PDB file of C-alpha atoms and ligand atoms in Angstrom:
ATOM      1  CA  MET R   1     -64.988 -56.155 -29.924  1.00 85.00           C
ATOM      2  CA  LYS R   2     -66.615 -52.783 -29.180  1.00 93.00           C
ATOM      3  CA  TYR R   3     -68.370 -51.722 -25.978  1.00 95.00           C
ATOM      4  CA  SER R   4     -70.788 -48.964 -25.141  1.00 97.00           C
ATOM      5  CA  VAL R   5     -69.440 -46.812 -22.458  1.00 97.00           C
ATOM      6  CA  THR R   6     -71.091 -43.769 -20.725  1.00 98.00           C
ATOM      7  CA  LEU R   7     -68.752 -41.241 -19.065  1.00 98.00           C
ATOM      8  CA  ARG R   8     -69.723 -37.897 -17.434  1.00 98.00           C
ATOM      9  CA  VAL R   9     -66.756 -35.749 -18.591  1.00 98.00           C
ATOM     10  CA  ASN R  10     -66.321 -32.276 -16.942  1.00 98.00           C
ATOM     11  CA  GLY R  11     -70.175 -32.316 -16.138  1.00 97.00           C
ATOM     12  CA  LYS R  12     -71.185 -33.500 -19.520  1.00 98.00           C
ATOM     13  CA  GLU R  13     -72.461 -36.922 -20.476  1.00 98.00           C
ATOM     14  CA  GLN R  14     -70.630 -38.731 -23.162  1.00 98.00           C
ATOM     15  CA  LYS R  15     -71.640 -41.894 -24.723  1.00 98.00           C
ATOM     16  CA  LEU R  16     -68.750 -43.701 -26.430  1.00 98.00           C
ATOM     17  CA  ASN R  17     -68.450 -46.842 -28.518  1.00 96.00           C
ATOM     18  CA  LEU R  18     -64.954 -48.227 -27.619  1.00 95.00           C
ATOM     19  CA  ASP R  19     -62.631 -51.109 -28.239  1.00 96.00           C
ATOM     20  CA  ALA R  20     -62.286 -52.971 -24.885  1.00 95.00           C
ATOM     21  CA  ARG R  21     -58.592 -52.197 -25.020  1.00 96.00           C
ATOM     22  CA  ALA R  22     -58.930 -48.434 -25.227  1.00 98.00           C
ATOM     23  CA  THR R  23     -57.406 -46.656 -22.437  1.00 98.00           C
ATOM     24  CA  LEU R  24     -59.239 -43.727 -20.672  1.00 98.00           C
ATOM     25  CA  LEU R  25     -56.456 -41.509 -22.042  1.00 98.00           C
ATOM     26  CA  ASN R  26     -56.926 -42.444 -25.471  1.00 98.00           C
ATOM     27  CA  ALA R  27     -60.714 -41.963 -25.217  1.00 98.00           C
ATOM     28  CA  LEU R  28     -60.179 -38.566 -23.882  1.00 98.00           C
ATOM     29  CA  ARG R  29     -57.664 -37.318 -26.261  1.00 98.00           C
ATOM     30  CA  GLU R  30     -58.537 -39.182 -29.455  1.00 97.00           C
ATOM     31  CA  ILE R  31     -62.443 -39.547 -29.361  1.00 97.00           C
ATOM     32  CA  LEU R  32     -63.365 -36.470 -27.093  1.00 98.00           C
ATOM     33  CA  HIS R  33     -60.438 -34.340 -28.380  1.00 98.00           C
ATOM     34  CA  LEU R  34     -59.694 -33.280 -24.818  1.00 98.00           C
ATOM     35  CA  THR R  35     -56.048 -32.893 -25.569  1.00 98.00           C
ATOM     36  CA  GLY R  36     -55.186 -31.147 -22.403  1.00 98.00           C
ATOM     37  CA  THR R  37     -54.706 -34.485 -20.615  1.00 98.00           C
ATOM     38  CA  LYS R  38     -51.020 -35.350 -22.125  1.00 98.00           C
ATOM     39  CA  LYS R  39     -49.520 -38.654 -22.761  1.00 98.00           C
ATOM     40  CA  GLY R  40     -46.038 -38.964 -21.631  1.00 98.00           C
ATOM     41  CA  CYS R  41     -44.752 -42.359 -20.750  1.00 98.00           C
ATOM     42  CA  ASP R  42     -48.186 -44.194 -21.342  1.00 98.00           C
ATOM     43  CA  GLN R  43     -47.001 -46.727 -18.596  1.00 97.00           C
ATOM     44  CA  GLY R  44     -47.999 -45.191 -15.394  1.00 98.00           C
ATOM     45  CA  GLN R  45     -44.696 -43.576 -14.556  1.00 98.00           C
ATOM     46  CA  CYS R  46     -44.898 -39.777 -15.231  1.00 98.00           C
ATOM     47  CA  GLY R  47     -48.431 -38.518 -14.125  1.00 98.00           C
ATOM     48  CA  SER R  48     -48.979 -36.340 -17.092  1.00 98.00           C
ATOM     49  CA  CYS R  49     -52.081 -38.177 -17.769  1.00 98.00           C
ATOM     50  CA  THR R  50     -53.618 -37.557 -14.476  1.00 98.00           C
ATOM     51  CA  VAL R  51     -57.506 -37.018 -14.368  1.00 98.00           C
ATOM     52  CA  LEU R  52     -59.939 -37.182 -11.478  1.00 98.00           C
ATOM     53  CA  LEU R  53     -62.136 -40.394 -11.633  1.00 98.00           C
ATOM     54  CA  ASN R  54     -65.213 -40.022  -9.324  1.00 98.00           C
ATOM     55  CA  GLY R  55     -62.926 -37.339  -7.704  1.00 97.00           C
ATOM     56  CA  LYS R  56     -59.817 -39.346  -7.116  1.00 98.00           C
ATOM     57  CA  ARG R  57     -56.780 -38.887  -8.975  1.00 98.00           C
ATOM     58  CA  VAL R  58     -55.625 -41.616 -11.530  1.00 98.00           C
ATOM     59  CA  ASN R  59     -53.100 -42.068 -14.206  1.00 98.00           C
ATOM     60  CA  SER R  60     -55.525 -42.409 -17.217  1.00 98.00           C
ATOM     61  CA  CYS R  61     -53.093 -44.329 -19.263  1.00 98.00           C
ATOM     62  CA  LEU R  62     -53.569 -47.238 -16.698  1.00 98.00           C
ATOM     63  CA  VAL R  63     -57.502 -47.098 -16.924  1.00 98.00           C
ATOM     64  CA  LEU R  64     -59.287 -48.835 -19.471  1.00 98.00           C
ATOM     65  CA  ALA R  65     -62.128 -46.717 -20.653  1.00 98.00           C
ATOM     66  CA  VAL R  66     -64.668 -49.444 -20.017  1.00 98.00           C
ATOM     67  CA  MET R  67     -63.535 -49.403 -16.402  1.00 97.00           C
ATOM     68  CA  ALA R  68     -64.739 -45.852 -16.266  1.00 98.00           C
ATOM     69  CA  ASP R  69     -68.183 -46.625 -17.318  1.00 98.00           C
ATOM     70  CA  GLY R  70     -70.736 -44.621 -15.279  1.00 98.00           C
ATOM     71  CA  LYS R  71     -68.047 -42.568 -13.613  1.00 98.00           C
ATOM     72  CA  THR R  72     -67.403 -38.961 -13.451  1.00 98.00           C
ATOM     73  CA  VAL R  73     -64.103 -37.609 -15.064  1.00 98.00           C
ATOM     74  CA  THR R  74     -62.508 -34.320 -14.545  1.00 98.00           C
ATOM     75  CA  THR R  75     -59.824 -33.146 -16.971  1.00 98.00           C
ATOM     76  CA  ILE R  76     -58.010 -29.950 -16.981  1.00 98.00           C
ATOM     77  CA  GLU R  77     -60.481 -28.527 -19.294  1.00 98.00           C
ATOM     78  CA  GLY R  78     -63.113 -28.858 -16.527  1.00 98.00           C
ATOM     79  CA  VAL R  79     -60.898 -27.288 -13.853  1.00 98.00           C
ATOM     80  CA  SER R  80     -61.706 -23.535 -14.611  1.00 96.00           C
ATOM     81  CA  SER R  81     -65.305 -22.365 -14.571  1.00 92.00           C
ATOM     82  CA  ASN R  82     -66.948 -19.501 -16.395  1.00 91.00           C
ATOM     83  CA  GLY R  83     -63.816 -18.325 -17.911  1.00 92.00           C
ATOM     84  CA  GLU R  84     -62.246 -17.906 -14.579  1.00 97.00           C
ATOM     85  CA  LEU R  85     -59.037 -19.811 -13.693  1.00 97.00           C
ATOM     86  CA  HIS R  86     -59.381 -22.075 -10.524  1.00 97.00           C
ATOM     87  CA  PRO R  87     -57.283 -20.656  -7.669  1.00 97.00           C
ATOM     88  CA  LEU R  88     -54.764 -23.460  -8.123  1.00 97.00           C
ATOM     89  CA  GLN R  89     -54.228 -22.602 -11.816  1.00 98.00           C
ATOM     90  CA  GLN R  90     -53.655 -18.952 -10.685  1.00 98.00           C
ATOM     91  CA  SER R  91     -51.231 -20.015  -8.076  1.00 98.00           C
ATOM     92  CA  PHE R  92     -49.161 -21.814 -10.743  1.00 98.00           C
ATOM     93  CA  LEU R  93     -49.098 -18.647 -12.866  1.00 98.00           C
ATOM     94  CA  SER R  94     -48.135 -16.597  -9.814  1.00 98.00           C
ATOM     95  CA  HIS R  95     -45.409 -18.949  -8.721  1.00 98.00           C
ATOM     96  CA  ASP R  96     -44.162 -19.638 -12.248  1.00 97.00           C
ATOM     97  CA  GLY R  97     -44.766 -23.373 -11.636  1.00 97.00           C
ATOM     98  CA  LEU R  98     -44.013 -24.316 -15.159  1.00 97.00           C
ATOM     99  CA  GLN R  99     -41.404 -24.043 -17.814  1.00 97.00           C
ATOM    100  CA  CYS R 100     -42.449 -25.998 -21.068  1.00 98.00           C
ATOM    101  CA  GLY R 101     -45.854 -26.653 -19.602  1.00 98.00           C
ATOM    102  CA  TYR R 102     -46.172 -30.439 -20.667  1.00 98.00           C
ATOM    103  CA  CYS R 103     -46.493 -31.696 -17.210  1.00 98.00           C
ATOM    104  CA  THR R 104     -48.574 -28.901 -15.965  1.00 98.00           C
ATOM    105  CA  PRO R 105     -52.211 -30.209 -16.692  1.00 98.00           C
ATOM    106  CA  GLY R 106     -51.396 -33.412 -14.972  1.00 98.00           C
ATOM    107  CA  GLN R 107     -49.645 -31.519 -11.973  1.00 98.00           C
ATOM    108  CA  ILE R 108     -52.660 -29.316 -11.641  1.00 98.00           C
ATOM    109  CA  VAL R 109     -55.222 -32.017 -11.634  1.00 98.00           C
ATOM    110  CA  SER R 110     -53.075 -34.223  -9.387  1.00 98.00           C
ATOM    111  CA  ALA R 111     -52.769 -31.255  -6.873  1.00 98.00           C
ATOM    112  CA  LEU R 112     -56.700 -31.044  -6.774  1.00 97.00           C
ATOM    113  CA  GLY R 113     -56.786 -34.759  -6.020  1.00 97.00           C
ATOM    114  CA  PHE R 114     -54.125 -34.185  -3.443  1.00 96.00           C
ATOM    115  CA  LEU R 115     -55.743 -31.341  -1.702  1.00 95.00           C
ATOM    116  CA  ASN R 116     -58.730 -33.468  -1.205  1.00 94.00           C
ATOM    117  CA  GLU R 117     -57.122 -36.336   0.178  1.00 94.00           C
ATOM    118  CA  PRO R 118     -57.294 -37.063   3.953  1.00 87.00           C
ATOM    119  CA  TRP R 119     -53.703 -36.898   4.944  1.00 73.00           C
ATOM    120  CA  ASP R 120     -51.533 -34.257   6.816  1.00 77.00           C
ATOM    121  CA  LYS R 121     -50.792 -31.574   4.438  1.00 70.00           C
ATOM    122  CA  THR R 122     -47.531 -30.082   5.596  1.00 80.00           C
ATOM    123  CA  PRO R 123     -45.258 -28.741   2.979  1.00 76.00           C
ATOM    124  CA  GLU R 124     -43.397 -32.067   3.059  1.00 86.00           C
ATOM    125  CA  ALA R 125     -46.461 -34.005   2.479  1.00 89.00           C
ATOM    126  CA  VAL R 126     -46.952 -31.817  -0.769  1.00 92.00           C
ATOM    127  CA  GLN R 127     -43.529 -33.071  -2.136  1.00 91.00           C
ATOM    128  CA  ILE R 128     -44.447 -36.705  -1.253  1.00 92.00           C
ATOM    129  CA  GLY R 129     -47.988 -36.486  -2.420  1.00 94.00           C
ATOM    130  CA  MET R 130     -46.924 -35.024  -5.577  1.00 96.00           C
ATOM    131  CA  SER R 131     -44.190 -37.405  -6.230  1.00 96.00           C
ATOM    132  CA  GLY R 132     -46.065 -39.333  -8.859  1.00 97.00           C
ATOM    133  CA  ASN R 133     -45.820 -36.375 -11.202  1.00 98.00           C
ATOM    134  CA  LEU R 134     -42.665 -35.852 -13.135  1.00 98.00           C
ATOM    135  CA  CYS R 135     -41.438 -32.463 -14.522  1.00 98.00           C
ATOM    136  CA  ARG R 136     -38.466 -32.927 -16.951  1.00 97.00           C
ATOM    137  CA  CYS R 137     -37.858 -29.293 -16.770  1.00 98.00           C
ATOM    138  CA  GLY R 138     -37.252 -29.455 -12.968  1.00 97.00           C
ATOM    139  CA  ALA R 139     -39.789 -26.877 -12.093  1.00 97.00           C
ATOM    140  CA  TYR R 140     -40.428 -28.691  -8.811  1.00 96.00           C
ATOM    141  CA  PRO R 141     -39.647 -26.059  -6.244  1.00 96.00           C
ATOM    142  CA  ASN R 142     -42.160 -23.522  -7.854  1.00 97.00           C
ATOM    143  CA  ILE R 143     -44.730 -26.227  -8.532  1.00 97.00           C
ATOM    144  CA  ALA R 144     -44.477 -27.072  -4.772  1.00 96.00           C
ATOM    145  CA  SER R 145     -44.868 -23.441  -3.817  1.00 96.00           C
ATOM    146  CA  ALA R 146     -47.783 -23.056  -5.869  1.00 97.00           C
ATOM    147  CA  ILE R 147     -49.653 -25.989  -4.282  1.00 96.00           C
ATOM    148  CA  GLU R 148     -48.405 -25.035  -0.727  1.00 93.00           C
ATOM    149  CA  GLU R 149     -49.974 -21.587  -1.156  1.00 94.00           C
ATOM    150  CA  ILE R 150     -53.448 -23.214  -1.762  1.00 94.00           C
ATOM    151  CA  ARG R 151     -52.855 -25.896   0.905  1.00 91.00           C
ATOM    152  CA  SER R 152     -52.122 -23.309   3.526  1.00 90.00           C
ATOM    153  CA  SER R 153     -54.984 -21.202   2.626  1.00 91.00           C
ATOM    154  CA  ILE R 154     -57.251 -24.212   2.996  1.00 88.00           C
ATOM    155  CA  GLN R 155     -55.681 -24.959   6.333  1.00 84.00           C
ATOM    156  CA  GLU R 156     -56.153 -21.484   7.480  1.00 86.00           C
ATOM    157  CA  ALA R 157     -59.774 -21.401   6.443  1.00 86.00           C
ATOM    158  CA  ALA R 158     -60.432 -24.730   8.311  1.00 83.00           C
ATOM    159  CA  SER R 159     -59.007 -23.417  11.416  1.00 82.00           C
ATOM    160  CA  SER R 160     -60.582 -19.993  11.551  1.00 79.00           C
TER     161      SER R 160
HETATM  162  S1  FES J 201     -48.711 -41.001 -19.537  1.00 57.62           S
HETATM  163 FE1  FES J 201     -49.808 -41.978 -17.984  1.00 57.62          FE
HETATM  164  S2  FES J 201     -48.359 -41.858 -16.219  1.00 57.62           S
HETATM  165 FE2  FES J 201     -47.147 -41.105 -17.899  1.00 57.62          FE
HETATM  166  S1  FES J 202     -42.834 -27.604 -17.034  1.00 57.62           S
HETATM  167 FE1  FES J 202     -41.856 -28.971 -18.745  1.00 57.62          FE
HETATM  168  S2  FES J 202     -42.073 -30.900 -18.030  1.00 57.62           S
HETATM  169 FE2  FES J 202     -42.799 -29.805 -16.436  1.00 57.62          FE
END
């Protein structure tokens, strides 16, 4: 059975006609052709499919597209603006926070969600908060450094 679903993806309204079993990940990749969001495990274990749903990070392989009806979705394609990289993207480049790059979209979107979450953002918290995003290349130290640079700049700005 098909359902009509409206999503606001990266600021643009999208009306879709979907099988009730379609995941948000499949809707993004296969219908909207937003292939920056990666399919890794397809069972909620790797974080490569992370997107923001109404500003909160989710594993899009675990969300049915019909559950996202009426909600806003941010994918990696919506992170930069006007051709300018987001500071977090720039930080990943500066810190060499990637190797093959497969996990990188999920890492960056997850980090964006993490940086907006209301918990203590110490360097250790970055590691704990990002523990749902696996990197088979083992680029963890550089990924953590990239996120920590942005975390500490946010903290500095808040305290000045
Ligand atoms: S593909 Fe969704 S968590 Fe791995
Ligand atoms: S950079 Fe290759 S999986 Fe993370």
